[in-house]
Structure formats: structure tokens, C-alpha cells
Amino acid sequence: MSDGPVIAMTAIEKSYVTGEVLFHALRGVDLTIHHGEFVAIGGPSGSGKSTLMNLLGCLDRPSKGRYLLAGHDVSDLDADARAFARNRLIGFVFQGFNLLARTSALENVELPLAYRGTPSRERRRRAAQALARVGLGDKLNNTPAQLSGGQQQRVAIARALVTEPRILLADEPTGNLDTATTEEVLELLQNLHREQGLTIIMVTHEADVAACAHRAVTVRDGKIVRDDKLPSPRQAGALREVG
Amino acid sequence: MWLMALRLAVLSLSRNKLRAGLTVLGILIGVAAVVAMTALGEGARGTIEGQLGALGVNLLWVWPGSNTSSGARGEVGSAAALNEDDAQAIARELGTIQATAPILGASAQVVVGSRNVATRAVGSTTDYVRVRSWGLQRGRYFTEADVRTAAKVCLLGETVRQALFGRADPVGETVRIGRVPCTVIGLLAVKGQGSFGQDYDDTVLMPITTLRARIRRASGRDVDQIMVSARDAAVMQRAQQQVIALMRQRHRIGAGEENDFIVRNLQDIQSTFEKTRSTLSTLLLSIAFIALLVGGIGVMNIMLVSVTERTREIGIRLAVGAQARDILAQFLVEAVVLSGVGGVTGLALGVGAGYGLGKAMDWAVRFSPTAAVVALGTSSGIGVVFGYFPARRAAQLDPITALRHE
Ligand SMILES: Nc1ncnc2c1ncn2[C@@H]1O[C@H](COP(=O)(O)OP(=O)(O)O)[C@@H](O)[C@H]1O
Ligand SMILES: [Mg+2]
């Protein structure tokens, strides 16, 4: 497509009505992200990080502002159009993995392709490939209950990648993981970024997780208050020897 | 999309077999009731039509009495009985009539040696065989002379023969009917079962005179009823009117006065029966309908529970790109499969029950493919109707809300 930014948000606002009160979760966010960037979004709890991610991932619709995703205006799409955009352009990784229970890793990864109408053999091939890419080529038939937290999150990453999305969005992907597995997942993300030029946006409130990205955006009270280039990102996995 | 939905439905239901089983009970019972009921109903109608046809569509019955059974009319003595002369007059004077048979009946104990059987003795004239077109297995009918002399002869129906003689030939043997020893001169052909479950073959036939004088110990010429056969079905209407006119004349019933006899044809009897039958079917069908309705509500209930339980799953599916219609299809198909399974099981159960009941009660059953199609269509339809609301609720979920659901 165009050589323009993958993401271009201008004056994005999001407000929630809770009871009688109108709550402004995002108050004018401008954010531009180019192809191949690895961005960490940080900020205190309740600052609006997840709200921003949900908008970025077309899971929700901004109350105001304009959002261009890969050149398409997605600010005002209806539910089905957003579902289509999610399926075609976005891979989403959640803090809580969000895998289908009692369903094999392979079938979990196949899911987005199933909603694209990909024939089942092709689906299976690509899902197996994606699982191999995240180092789970030997766990195709394991259900989430038969996998560790780190492995589950890798299945979720494989599911996000199987559609070959324009961006990978990860909302606190290591929030439910211990230090060792956190490093594992970060290493995987860094490899995907370095080797395949994947555009990654990752929410985290942990400094040493954010340090692995190449750019750190800080959100506070629904606004972007800092946006720094990180000239020398930390290499994930280095911590493993230390602690 | 539909194929995937079908696969998911089967998977989801097989994970909750007990719940699915309990849910479809209502539908299962409803469908089974419809199928079994229609099979028995159709079977009964088939039997009746067959037997009424076998009896001959051109039969009329004449009984003494009146349609209005108000006790006010008819002082004692004027409740004019029918007699043999009436029967003869109808046969003689009406061109539309082929033959008439005056009939007297009596309950009778028939004894041979140490064996005995309670049956119905029928006394009539030689014309009885023409009116009923009833053939013989063995032996002969009684003759005019037998009737004239009140001969102690009788013919056995197959059921009576089996009770008294087993498979042996009864012709020539002597049986005691009541206290009267009679020679068996013939064995009637097998007629089978009547429309109302009565066994035509459970009878002994003898000259009307014999029955009147020796069994009833009566005199005169009165009879219980007269059976009349018209020349053919086409003249039935006319024959019935003529019989009524002739009887009114013979019984001296003035204009405006009510008949002291009743004339009925098979169609009347059949339509009375049909009416009862259809009332019964309507009743049973409404019960079946209520069972189906309750079953449908059960499906809706369980689907709503299922949607709530699986909100997170729905969120995941939406997040990876499922469209509202994909989710709608998934849950709608699940509801249809659920109720369809109920329908198929109900169909099987209904066929089994119909067949078993028919066998146990000795009723005819006739399974119609239409009933099966209707039953399955109805149950699937219930799935669609009652599954739609829960499925739409699932499809309209917001992905973020659904994902947050615990
Ligand atoms: N659906 C919602 N309805 C009402 N308020 C919400 C909703 N989602 C988020 N919020 C509020 O918006 C603010 C930002 O939330 P969130 O984006 O989840 O923060 P975080 O930075 O911790 O991820 C919070 O105060 C939260 O209570
Ligand atoms: Mg959050």
C-alpha cells in the first residue's frame, strides 16, 4: 500500500458514560507510527493505555478524531467493518492470552483464518507454520490447559501473526508472566521485529519491558505526555542469566 | 460459514451431553407424540375405511326407537318394535333394495364337552348371507326349511370354533347354545376385526326362529334390527329415503310426527366415528403442541445460558475477526441442531411407541412420511424461532465487553 505511516491518529478522544458521569479516557491523542517500528506504550494504571490499544486495534470506535490505519480511515466503521479490519490488518495479543479453552493450539491459531474462509488444509498449514515460528512446533495438539503461561502467550502471538497482519498490538503481554517467561516472550517479539520487520505496539507499565522497544510513548490522564526514541534498546534474554 | 457453525454446534453440544439431552426432552416428547399419534390415527382410519368398505358401502340399518330419546314420547306399547314383516316389505316393495335381513341377537354360552365360550348368537334368515356377503370355510348355510322349522342348527364364527374345537373341523358336531343342543352345519369365513375393535368372528349364526323360540323363549315376529343392502352405492341416498317413507307408512306415523325407528347408513356411522377421532386427535395434537412449545422455551433458555457462559469465547471470536453473522450462525445452528436431535430422537421414539402400542393393543398403525417431515420440520423450526433471540444477543455483543466478561 502507501508508504505513509501504518498508524496515523489525530485528535483522538474517547469518553465513556458511566451512570450520569461522562468520563474522558482519552483527551486528544496524536500518534503516528511507521512501518517497522517497535513502540512501547507506558503510563500509570488507568491512564488510558488499554483504551488507546482497543482503538488502535479497531476493537472500539473513537468518540472524536481521525484514525487512519494503513491509509484507510477506520474512525467511523460499524461493528462488522471493524471485525473485517481486525481480521485483515491487525494481530492482537492480550494480557490474559484469551485462547479458546479445550481447543488445541493449532485450532486456536487457525481461528482468524477460519473467519476469512481460508480452506481448512491451507489453514492448518499456516497455523502450524505460525506455531513453529513462535517455537511451539511440537505443541500443536496441546490445549491451553496443557501449556504454561509463556507457551499460551506464544500461541496467542502465533494466532495474531497467522494472518500476516500490518501491525501486532500487545496489551501488557507479559503482565501475567513471571520474569523468566517475560524475557522469553520479549525475546520472541524482538526477533519478530528484527527478522521480519514486524510493526509492534506493546503496552506495558514496567520500565524494563518498555526498555526492549525502540520508542517509548507515555500516556497520562488520557494524553501522550512523552514520546522518546530509544537509541539502544535492551536485548531481552540478557536478564535471564542475571535473575 | 454454515459448515463451520455446524461443526462448532456438534462440538459444543457433545461437551454438554446431559444438558443437551434434558433440554431436548420437551421437543422429543412432542415429536414422538405427534408421530405415534398420527400413526395410530391414520392406522385406525385405514382400518375403518377398509372394514366399512368390506362391509359394503351400500348397507343400511334400521333400529326401533327415536332420535330424540326424550322419555315423554311413546307410551308403553306404542314403542313399536320392528318385525320380520317390515324386513320383507322393504325387500319386496322397494326397487332400490337388494335384500334385507331381520336380526335378533342374544348373548349365549356355547358349550362342547368341558369347553365353553361366551359369545353373541345372531339369528337371521337365509338372506343374511346376501346382505353381509359372508362366505363359508366349510359346511353349508341353513335353509328356508331350517328357518321354518326352527331347526337346531348353527354356524360358528372362526373365533368360537377356535375356542371350542381348536383347529379341528366342527361341522357335524353338536354344541350346546344355552340349554339348546345344536348341530354345527357350517363354519363362517374369517371376517376379522370391526371398526370399533369388535371381533366379527366371535359369533354363532342360527335361524332367527330358532334363536327366538329356543334361546329367547319368545314368540311373535319382532326383531332387534333390520339390515338392508341397497342395489349399489349410487342409490343409497334414495334407498334410505324410501326405507324411511315405507316404514313411516307401515308404522302409521302421521305427518309431523317423529319416526319410531332409526335408519343409519355406514357413512353416518363413519362420520360419527370420524368426529370422535378428530376431537381426540385435536386434543392430543394440542398436548403435543404444548410439549413442543415448552421444549422450544427450554431450548431458548439453555441457549441464553450458553451465550452467557461463553461470552468470553464470543469476545475472542469477535476479536480475531468474526462478523456478527458468524456468531449468529454459530448459535442459531447450535439451537437448530439441538432441537433437530430432539426431533430425530422423538421421531424414532414415536415410531417405536406407535409400533409397540399398535402391537400391544392390536391396533393398526400407519406411519406417514408427511408426519415425519412435519415433525422434523417443526422441531428444526422451533430451533430457529427459539434460537434466534439468544443467537442475536450473542451476535450483538461488543468485543471488549465480551472479552472482559468473567
Ligand atoms: N468501558 C468502560 N466504561 C467506563 N470507563 C472505562 C471503560 N473502559 C475504561 N474505562 C476507564 O477509562 C480509564 C482508562 O482505562 P484503561 O484504558 O483500561 O487504563 P489502563 O491505562 O490501565 O489500561 C480508566 O479510568 C477506566 O476506569
Ligand atoms: Mg490496561
XYZ file of C-alpha atoms and ligand atoms in Angstrom:
677
model
C 0.000 0.000 0.000
C 1.131 3.594 0.585
C 4.487 4.472 2.044
C 2.701 6.607 4.628
C 2.531 5.694 8.292
C 0.833 2.450 9.336
C -0.966 4.371 12.016
C -1.954 7.996 11.986
C -4.169 9.167 14.818
C -5.163 12.803 15.077
C -7.011 14.402 17.976
C -8.453 11.095 19.123
C -10.850 11.307 22.045
C -12.694 8.561 23.815
C -15.236 9.078 26.528
C -17.321 6.625 28.485
C -20.660 7.266 30.059
C -20.842 5.638 33.457
C -24.151 6.347 35.063
C -24.651 10.078 34.909
C -20.962 10.861 34.513
C -19.125 11.350 31.242
C -15.567 10.083 31.707
C -12.868 11.173 29.252
C -10.460 8.254 28.979
C -8.566 9.780 26.038
C -8.375 13.546 25.595
C -6.815 14.331 22.247
C -4.207 11.794 21.224
C -1.987 12.319 18.198
C 0.079 9.307 17.312
C 1.930 8.371 14.174
C 3.654 5.028 13.821
C 5.617 3.916 10.800
C 6.169 0.547 9.350
C 8.754 -1.488 11.214
C 8.622 0.403 14.480
C 8.586 -1.301 17.870
C 6.735 1.033 20.221
C 6.154 0.596 23.931
C 3.244 2.479 25.467
C 3.683 3.115 29.158
C 1.970 5.084 31.846
C 0.266 4.618 35.167
C -2.694 2.358 35.627
C -5.934 3.939 34.471
C -4.135 6.425 32.228
C -5.915 5.146 29.116
C -3.369 2.717 27.635
C -5.842 -0.095 27.042
C -8.422 2.313 25.742
C -5.858 3.534 23.219
C -4.912 -0.028 22.261
C -8.549 -1.000 21.754
C -8.955 1.933 19.399
C -5.717 1.085 17.598
C -6.928 -2.489 17.258
C -10.359 -1.495 15.909
C -11.985 -3.230 18.851
C -13.627 0.071 19.657
C -14.512 3.326 17.964
C -13.180 6.771 18.960
C -15.664 9.346 20.188
C -13.819 12.028 18.224
C -10.835 12.348 15.971
C -9.452 10.641 12.939
C -7.694 7.311 12.719
C -6.002 6.168 9.532
C -4.933 2.536 9.618
C -2.663 1.569 6.716
C -4.094 4.513 4.840
C -7.740 3.594 5.461
C -9.971 5.812 7.549
C -11.297 3.496 10.213
C -12.595 6.177 12.612
C -16.209 5.533 11.961
C -16.614 1.916 10.877
C -19.533 -0.230 12.006
C -19.036 -3.436 14.009
C -18.740 -5.768 11.019
C -16.351 -3.485 9.156
C -14.178 -3.244 12.256
C -14.253 -7.037 12.532
C -13.074 -7.183 8.946
C -10.273 -4.701 9.663
C -9.181 -6.714 12.708
C -9.135 -9.864 10.678
C -7.149 -8.384 7.779
C -4.831 -5.786 9.264
C -4.339 -6.426 12.954
C -2.930 -9.073 15.229
C -3.921 -8.608 18.847
C -2.252 -10.128 21.909
C -3.914 -9.780 25.312
C -2.645 -9.831 28.838
C -4.918 -12.768 29.640
C -3.994 -14.760 26.481
C -7.660 -15.191 25.522
C -7.319 -18.604 23.965
C -10.312 -20.861 23.440
C -10.364 -23.409 26.244
C -10.458 -27.124 25.448
C -9.280 -26.278 21.961
C -5.894 -27.289 20.590
C -3.143 -24.742 19.955
C -3.466 -25.471 16.255
C -7.191 -24.770 16.178
C -6.742 -21.639 18.254
C -4.248 -20.328 15.749
C -6.477 -21.339 12.832
C -9.378 -19.294 14.180
C -8.748 -15.943 12.422
C -8.247 -17.779 9.124
C -11.496 -19.666 9.624
C -13.348 -16.357 9.701
C -11.640 -15.449 6.454
C -12.921 -18.563 4.764
C -9.445 -20.000 4.188
C -9.779 -23.670 3.191
C -9.061 -25.977 6.104
C -5.889 -27.583 4.741
C -4.325 -24.221 3.972
C -5.469 -23.030 7.379
C -3.812 -25.924 9.135
C -0.578 -25.485 7.208
C -0.315 -21.799 8.010
C -1.289 -22.317 11.654
C 1.372 -24.992 12.080
C 3.890 -22.655 10.439
C 2.968 -19.802 12.776
C 3.292 -22.076 15.798
C 6.688 -23.234 14.592
C 7.703 -19.597 14.273
C 6.978 -18.998 17.961
C 8.823 -22.188 18.907
C 5.792 -24.398 19.550
C 6.066 -26.674 16.535
C 5.826 -29.657 18.867
C 2.764 -28.495 20.827
C 0.193 -28.297 18.041
C -2.330 -30.528 19.736
C -1.962 -29.249 23.276
C -4.909 -27.405 24.740
C -4.266 -24.199 26.727
C -4.616 -26.168 29.970
C -1.700 -28.318 28.854
C 0.576 -25.310 28.245
C 2.485 -22.972 30.543
C 1.622 -19.273 30.684
C 4.546 -18.359 28.454
C 3.587 -21.043 25.951
C -0.031 -19.885 25.975
C 1.067 -16.358 25.233
C 3.207 -17.679 22.374
C 0.150 -19.481 20.975
C -1.687 -16.159 21.206
C 1.180 -14.455 19.345
C 1.067 -17.179 16.683
C -2.674 -16.574 16.350
C -2.022 -12.858 15.943
C 0.644 -13.485 13.303
C -1.044 -16.197 11.257
C -2.984 -13.639 9.248
C 0.204 -11.732 8.420
C -1.114 -8.506 9.908
C 0.215 -4.993 9.277
C 0.700 -4.449 12.992
C 0.942 -6.532 16.108
C -0.778 -4.985 19.120
C 0.017 -6.370 22.536
C -1.708 -5.071 25.672
C 0.502 -5.975 28.644
C 1.526 -9.254 27.012
C 3.827 -10.069 29.913
C 1.514 -8.850 32.664
C 0.546 -12.370 33.694
C 4.021 -13.888 33.305
C 6.975 -14.369 35.644
C 10.357 -12.803 34.910
C 11.817 -15.716 33.001
C 8.839 -16.188 30.693
C 8.531 -12.429 30.293
C 12.039 -12.433 28.870
C 11.117 -15.360 26.601
C 8.132 -13.524 25.158
C 10.051 -10.260 24.802
C 12.838 -12.073 23.008
C 10.299 -13.534 20.626
C 8.806 -10.103 19.943
C 12.247 -8.603 19.399
C 13.162 -11.394 16.996
C 9.929 -10.945 15.039
C 10.617 -7.227 14.860
C 14.248 -7.587 13.850
C 13.984 -10.522 11.483
C 10.634 -9.877 9.823
C 10.334 -6.138 10.232
C 7.047 -6.563 12.095
C 5.465 -3.387 13.407
C 4.780 -3.884 17.111
C 2.918 -1.737 19.601
C 3.120 -3.019 23.142
C 1.528 -1.645 26.273
C 3.444 -2.124 29.496
C 3.866 -0.281 32.717
C 7.161 -1.991 33.529
C 10.244 0.041 32.683
C 12.493 -2.902 31.823
C 9.861 -4.309 29.470
C 9.406 -0.961 27.789
C 13.192 -0.719 27.505
C 13.154 -3.504 24.924
C 11.277 -1.321 22.410
C 12.786 1.295 20.091
C 10.367 4.013 21.004
C 8.602 4.697 24.286
C 5.320 6.579 24.418
C 3.995 7.620 27.822
C 0.312 8.196 28.446
C -1.045 10.061 31.439
C -4.638 11.091 32.062
C -5.641 10.267 28.532
C -2.885 12.227 26.838
C 0.502 11.377 25.380
C 2.935 13.204 27.624
C 6.218 11.792 26.340
C 7.419 10.186 23.118
C 11.075 9.106 23.142
C 13.293 7.297 20.708
C 15.303 4.634 22.490
C 18.684 4.612 20.763
C 19.885 1.370 22.363
C 17.042 -0.978 23.318
C 17.772 -3.589 25.903
C 18.329 -7.038 24.483
C 15.721 -9.342 26.058
C 17.050 -12.586 27.407
C 20.047 -10.824 28.948
C 18.165 -10.681 32.225
C 17.773 -14.405 32.188
C 21.345 -15.025 33.305
C 21.112 -12.353 35.985
C 17.860 -13.289 37.727
C -19.803 -20.329 7.483
C -22.646 -22.801 7.938
C -20.361 -25.789 7.837
C -18.143 -24.256 10.484
C -21.199 -23.366 12.555
C -22.408 -26.951 12.273
C -19.066 -28.319 13.418
C -18.994 -25.920 16.357
C -22.561 -26.795 17.276
C -21.855 -30.509 17.369
C -18.689 -29.878 19.383
C -20.407 -27.622 21.860
C -23.372 -29.950 22.334
C -21.185 -33.006 22.736
C -19.383 -31.193 25.559
C -22.686 -30.822 27.386
C -24.457 -34.038 26.560
C -26.559 -34.295 29.685
C -27.711 -30.710 29.470
C -28.461 -31.047 25.779
C -30.345 -34.256 26.465
C -32.511 -32.715 29.152
C -33.145 -29.667 27.020
C -34.480 -31.606 24.079
C -36.797 -33.769 26.191
C -39.744 -31.479 25.576
C -39.222 -31.479 21.841
C -38.529 -35.178 21.876
C -41.789 -35.920 23.653
C -43.736 -33.529 21.453
C -42.425 -35.010 18.236
C -42.808 -38.565 19.495
C -46.404 -37.813 20.469
C -47.207 -36.322 17.078
C -45.634 -39.210 15.198
C -47.127 -42.004 17.315
C -50.472 -40.303 17.400
C -50.787 -39.723 13.696
C -49.588 -43.265 13.030
C -52.300 -44.707 15.259
C -54.891 -42.279 13.956
C -54.068 -42.995 10.349
C -53.961 -46.689 11.111
C -57.374 -46.568 12.733
C -58.822 -44.628 9.839
C -57.287 -47.051 7.381
C -58.779 -49.973 9.252
C -62.182 -48.371 9.470
C -62.252 -47.400 5.848
C -61.100 -50.864 4.913
C -63.668 -52.578 7.046
C -66.536 -50.335 6.207
C -65.604 -50.940 2.607
C -65.563 -54.683 3.260
C -68.940 -54.486 4.903
C -70.186 -52.860 1.791
C -70.876 -49.190 1.341
C -74.464 -49.975 0.452
C -75.665 -51.139 3.865
C -78.452 -49.546 5.898
C -79.508 -50.387 9.413
C -82.973 -49.945 10.821
C -83.447 -49.901 14.560
C -86.532 -49.297 16.642
C -86.546 -46.116 18.694
C -86.273 -42.414 18.051
C -83.518 -39.916 17.569
C -84.780 -37.800 20.397
C -84.540 -40.047 23.374
C -86.876 -37.797 25.337
C -88.851 -40.048 27.638
C -92.007 -38.001 27.003
C -92.897 -39.615 23.745
C -94.063 -43.161 23.255
C -96.281 -44.677 25.915
C -95.680 -48.346 26.608
C -96.819 -50.461 23.721
C -96.545 -47.748 21.144
C -92.751 -48.062 21.059
C -93.455 -50.095 18.024
C -90.899 -52.782 17.501
C -89.649 -53.825 14.110
C -90.714 -57.187 12.856
C -89.957 -59.627 10.120
C -92.784 -58.276 8.027
C -91.110 -54.894 7.939
C -87.995 -56.578 6.615
C -89.923 -58.473 3.981
C -91.882 -55.407 2.946
C -88.712 -53.370 2.438
C -87.203 -56.092 0.285
C -90.388 -56.659 -1.672
C -91.639 -53.143 -2.271
C -88.541 -51.078 -2.844
C -86.759 -51.367 -6.176
C -83.581 -49.847 -4.769
C -83.158 -52.632 -2.266
C -81.335 -55.859 -2.971
C -82.039 -57.794 0.208
C -82.937 -57.385 3.858
C -82.035 -59.439 6.900
C -84.061 -59.234 10.111
C -81.789 -59.751 13.059
C -82.264 -60.978 16.582
C -79.366 -61.247 18.954
C -78.641 -62.884 22.281
C -75.657 -63.360 24.499
C -75.008 -67.039 24.672
C -72.827 -69.576 26.382
C -71.702 -72.169 23.880
C -70.544 -75.457 25.343
C -68.865 -78.502 23.929
C -67.728 -81.132 26.358
C -65.689 -79.359 29.002
C -65.040 -76.326 26.822
C -67.283 -73.325 26.736
C -67.206 -69.804 25.371
C -69.374 -66.756 25.851
C -70.322 -65.239 22.546
C -73.047 -63.451 20.692
C -75.680 -65.504 18.959
C -77.223 -63.923 15.876
C -80.474 -65.147 14.425
C -81.482 -64.207 10.916
C -82.967 -65.502 7.701
C -81.324 -67.054 4.695
C -80.901 -63.584 3.218
C -78.336 -62.754 5.901
C -75.542 -64.165 3.771
C -76.530 -61.951 0.842
C -76.761 -58.824 2.946
C -73.460 -59.394 4.721
C -71.858 -61.210 1.799
C -70.325 -63.583 4.261
C -68.825 -66.740 2.813
C -68.137 -70.119 4.355
C -64.969 -72.018 5.178
C -66.829 -75.313 5.443
C -70.304 -76.792 5.558
C -73.484 -75.051 4.463
C -75.871 -72.294 5.416
C -79.213 -73.008 6.987
C -82.100 -73.309 4.568
C -85.599 -71.867 4.304
C -86.787 -75.145 5.793
C -84.430 -74.754 8.765
C -85.899 -71.300 9.363
C -89.463 -72.539 9.008
C -88.969 -75.389 11.452
C -86.689 -73.548 13.875
C -84.135 -76.274 13.291
C -81.485 -76.752 15.955
C -78.608 -75.876 13.646
C -75.908 -73.213 13.786
C -72.829 -71.859 12.068
C -69.729 -70.947 14.044
C -67.504 -67.926 13.607
C -63.780 -68.621 13.467
C -63.104 -67.305 16.970
C -65.767 -69.536 18.509
C -64.540 -72.505 16.523
C -61.008 -71.997 17.808
C -62.197 -71.686 21.392
C -64.199 -74.881 21.218
C -62.516 -77.075 18.633
C -59.053 -75.613 18.120
C -58.127 -76.332 14.520
C -60.463 -79.305 14.243
C -63.444 -79.363 11.887
C -66.602 -78.554 13.873
C -69.074 -79.399 11.112
C -71.332 -82.228 12.190
C -70.526 -81.790 15.886
C -73.182 -80.861 18.401
C -72.745 -77.818 20.623
C -74.963 -76.582 23.404
C -76.091 -72.970 22.998
C -77.551 -72.010 26.309
C -79.546 -75.133 27.012
C -80.240 -75.948 23.382
C -78.167 -78.599 21.654
C -77.479 -77.533 18.062
C -75.747 -79.256 15.187
C -72.948 -77.265 13.646
C -73.680 -77.176 9.946
C -71.112 -74.652 8.809
C -68.025 -72.608 9.620
C -68.155 -68.938 8.612
C -65.365 -67.317 6.647
C -62.927 -65.155 8.637
C -64.154 -61.539 8.732
C -61.591 -60.126 11.076
C -61.967 -57.115 13.249
C -64.639 -54.483 13.147
C -64.196 -50.743 13.126
C -64.588 -50.408 16.835
C -62.372 -53.274 17.796
C -65.146 -55.832 17.902
C -64.391 -59.289 16.592
C -66.793 -60.220 13.801
C -65.744 -63.833 14.094
C -66.781 -64.066 17.730
C -70.315 -65.155 16.890
C -72.656 -68.043 16.183
C -75.282 -67.708 13.487
C -78.591 -69.580 13.506
C -82.096 -69.324 12.060
C -83.948 -66.365 13.547
C -86.787 -68.659 14.525
C -84.503 -70.961 16.456
C -82.985 -68.099 18.369
C -86.354 -66.527 19.136
C -88.162 -69.668 20.224
C -85.439 -71.750 21.802
C -82.939 -69.244 23.166
C -85.001 -66.179 23.854
C -88.076 -68.313 24.542
C -90.237 -65.697 22.862
C -92.911 -65.726 20.229
C -94.137 -63.320 17.590
C -92.157 -61.816 14.780
C -90.344 -58.899 16.422
C -86.715 -58.308 15.587
C -83.896 -56.211 17.076
C -82.823 -54.638 13.839
C -83.049 -54.971 10.126
C -80.021 -54.894 7.899
C -80.742 -53.617 4.420
C -78.479 -53.731 1.414
C -79.161 -51.365 -1.439
C -78.607 -52.397 -5.037
C -75.493 -50.261 -5.253
C -73.807 -47.304 -3.619
C -75.277 -44.862 -6.132
C -78.861 -45.399 -4.966
C -78.016 -45.258 -1.247
C -79.478 -41.829 -0.694
C -82.714 -42.744 -2.432
C -82.902 -46.145 -0.792
C -82.583 -44.567 2.646
C -85.385 -42.087 1.909
C -87.590 -44.856 0.547
C -86.988 -47.063 3.559
C -87.924 -44.193 5.861
C -91.065 -43.419 3.861
C -92.136 -47.053 3.763
C -91.513 -47.561 7.464
C -93.451 -44.404 8.332
C -96.333 -45.695 6.270
C -96.200 -49.179 7.768
C -95.989 -47.796 11.294
C -98.736 -45.296 10.523
C -96.782 -42.254 11.507
C -98.668 -39.108 10.657
C -97.153 -36.049 9.042
C -95.150 -34.027 11.576
C -94.839 -36.973 13.889
C -91.473 -38.377 14.715
C -90.186 -41.696 13.459
C -90.329 -44.603 15.876
C -87.319 -46.118 14.154
C -83.842 -45.049 13.175
C -82.245 -45.565 9.807
C -78.477 -45.270 9.589
C -76.025 -45.862 6.803
C -72.316 -46.556 7.013
C -71.377 -43.009 6.186
C -73.335 -41.775 9.199
C -71.571 -44.253 11.415
C -68.268 -43.443 9.841
C -68.720 -39.726 10.225
C -69.707 -40.110 13.871
C -66.575 -42.078 14.400
C -64.506 -39.556 12.439
C -65.834 -36.783 14.621
C -64.809 -38.554 17.795
C -61.493 -39.407 16.300
C -60.763 -35.878 15.159
C -61.753 -34.456 18.538
C -59.334 -36.864 20.114
C -56.587 -36.025 17.623
C -57.087 -32.326 18.179
C -56.766 -32.855 21.884
C -53.645 -34.962 21.556
C -52.163 -32.620 18.993
C -52.652 -29.662 21.299
C -50.866 -31.570 24.026
C -48.067 -32.311 21.577
C -48.036 -28.660 20.572
C -47.719 -27.568 24.183
C -44.886 -30.066 24.669
C -43.153 -28.592 21.620
C -43.713 -25.068 22.879
C -42.311 -25.939 26.274
C -39.431 -27.682 24.529
C -38.806 -24.569 22.469
C -38.737 -22.388 25.540
C -36.302 -24.892 27.065
C -34.065 -24.528 24.028
C -34.227 -20.762 24.270
C -33.417 -20.863 27.957
C -30.442 -23.142 27.548
C -29.170 -21.129 24.608
C -29.337 -17.953 26.670
C -27.368 -19.701 29.410
C -24.921 -20.940 26.829
C -24.430 -17.458 25.362
C -23.780 -16.044 28.819
C -21.360 -18.805 29.720
C -19.492 -18.397 26.500
C -19.394 -14.614 26.394
C -15.600 -14.683 26.591
C -15.397 -17.172 23.754
C -17.629 -14.898 21.704
C -15.330 -11.985 22.574
C -12.316 -13.946 21.363
C -14.044 -14.859 18.133
C -15.086 -11.261 17.553
C -11.575 -10.032 18.360
C -9.985 -12.206 15.694
C -12.453 -11.058 13.084
C -15.723 -12.995 13.369
C -18.604 -10.957 11.993
C -21.940 -10.659 13.731
C -23.466 -13.079 11.238
C -20.777 -15.696 12.007
C -21.716 -15.618 15.676
C -25.419 -15.573 14.838
C -24.962 -18.598 12.603
C -22.960 -20.429 15.248
C -25.626 -20.145 17.916
C -28.585 -20.472 15.594
C -27.193 -23.668 14.133
C -26.495 -24.931 17.622
C -30.126 -24.346 18.574
C -31.357 -25.992 15.385
C -29.073 -28.981 15.831
C -30.172 -29.253 19.443
C -33.859 -29.281 18.602
C -33.228 -31.298 15.446
C -31.600 -34.002 17.538
C -34.690 -33.883 19.731
C -36.818 -34.180 16.612
C -34.940 -37.172 15.207
C -34.891 -38.953 18.553
C -38.559 -38.102 19.009
C -39.301 -39.470 15.564
C -37.548 -42.730 16.401
C -39.287 -42.898 19.757
C -42.638 -42.064 18.174
C -42.240 -44.805 15.573
C -41.244 -47.222 18.320
C -44.099 -46.175 20.587
C -46.647 -46.251 17.782
C -45.486 -49.651 16.692
C -45.336 -51.006 20.238
C -48.742 -49.615 21.178
C -50.229 -50.928 17.976
C -48.813 -54.324 18.724
C -49.822 -54.344 22.387
C -53.338 -53.095 21.802
C -53.734 -54.810 18.471
C -54.355 -51.543 16.684
C -53.346 -50.855 13.160
C -50.585 -48.264 12.725
C -49.763 -46.407 9.552
C -46.667 -44.211 9.511
C -46.909 -41.381 7.077
C -43.772 -39.724 5.724
C -45.648 -36.434 5.892
C -45.926 -36.728 9.666
C -42.196 -37.422 9.913
C -41.352 -34.451 7.709
C -43.727 -32.218 9.651
C -42.280 -33.403 12.965
C -38.690 -32.794 11.890
C -39.579 -29.528 10.213
C -41.397 -28.359 13.315
C -38.548 -29.250 15.629
C -35.974 -27.521 13.422
C -38.337 -24.600 13.104
C -38.505 -24.426 16.878
C -34.710 -24.279 16.893
C -34.753 -21.342 14.511
C -37.541 -19.465 16.252
C -36.414 -20.013 19.823
C -32.699 -19.965 18.998
C -32.854 -16.681 17.148
C -33.210 -14.414 20.151
C -30.237 -15.889 22.090
C -28.150 -16.045 18.904
C -28.867 -12.421 18.095
C -27.956 -11.461 21.618
C -24.617 -13.246 21.148
C -24.045 -11.615 17.768
C -24.659 -8.139 19.118
C -22.096 -8.421 21.889
C -19.389 -5.809 21.952
C -15.952 -7.444 21.667
C -14.363 -5.511 24.518
C -17.255 -6.071 26.901
C -17.327 -9.731 25.943
C -13.584 -10.144 26.499
C -13.817 -8.531 29.944
C -16.595 -10.911 30.935
C -15.597 -13.391 33.582
N -15.907 0.534 29.211
C -15.573 1.490 30.077
N -16.535 2.203 30.692
C -16.230 3.187 31.562
N -14.984 3.526 31.877
C -13.971 2.873 31.308
C -14.223 1.806 30.366
N -13.021 1.337 29.962
C -12.097 2.054 30.599
N -12.660 2.969 31.408
C -11.961 3.930 32.230
O -11.013 4.604 31.430
C -9.810 4.796 32.138
C -8.681 4.221 31.332
O -8.780 2.827 31.362
P -7.703 1.908 30.653
O -7.549 2.383 29.262
O -8.157 0.499 30.841
O -6.415 2.194 31.535
P -5.007 1.469 31.556
O -4.061 2.502 31.246
O -4.866 0.957 32.952
O -5.077 0.347 30.573
C -9.971 4.139 33.492
O -10.241 5.129 34.449
C -11.144 3.234 33.323
O -11.887 3.164 34.516
Mg -4.860 -1.720 30.765
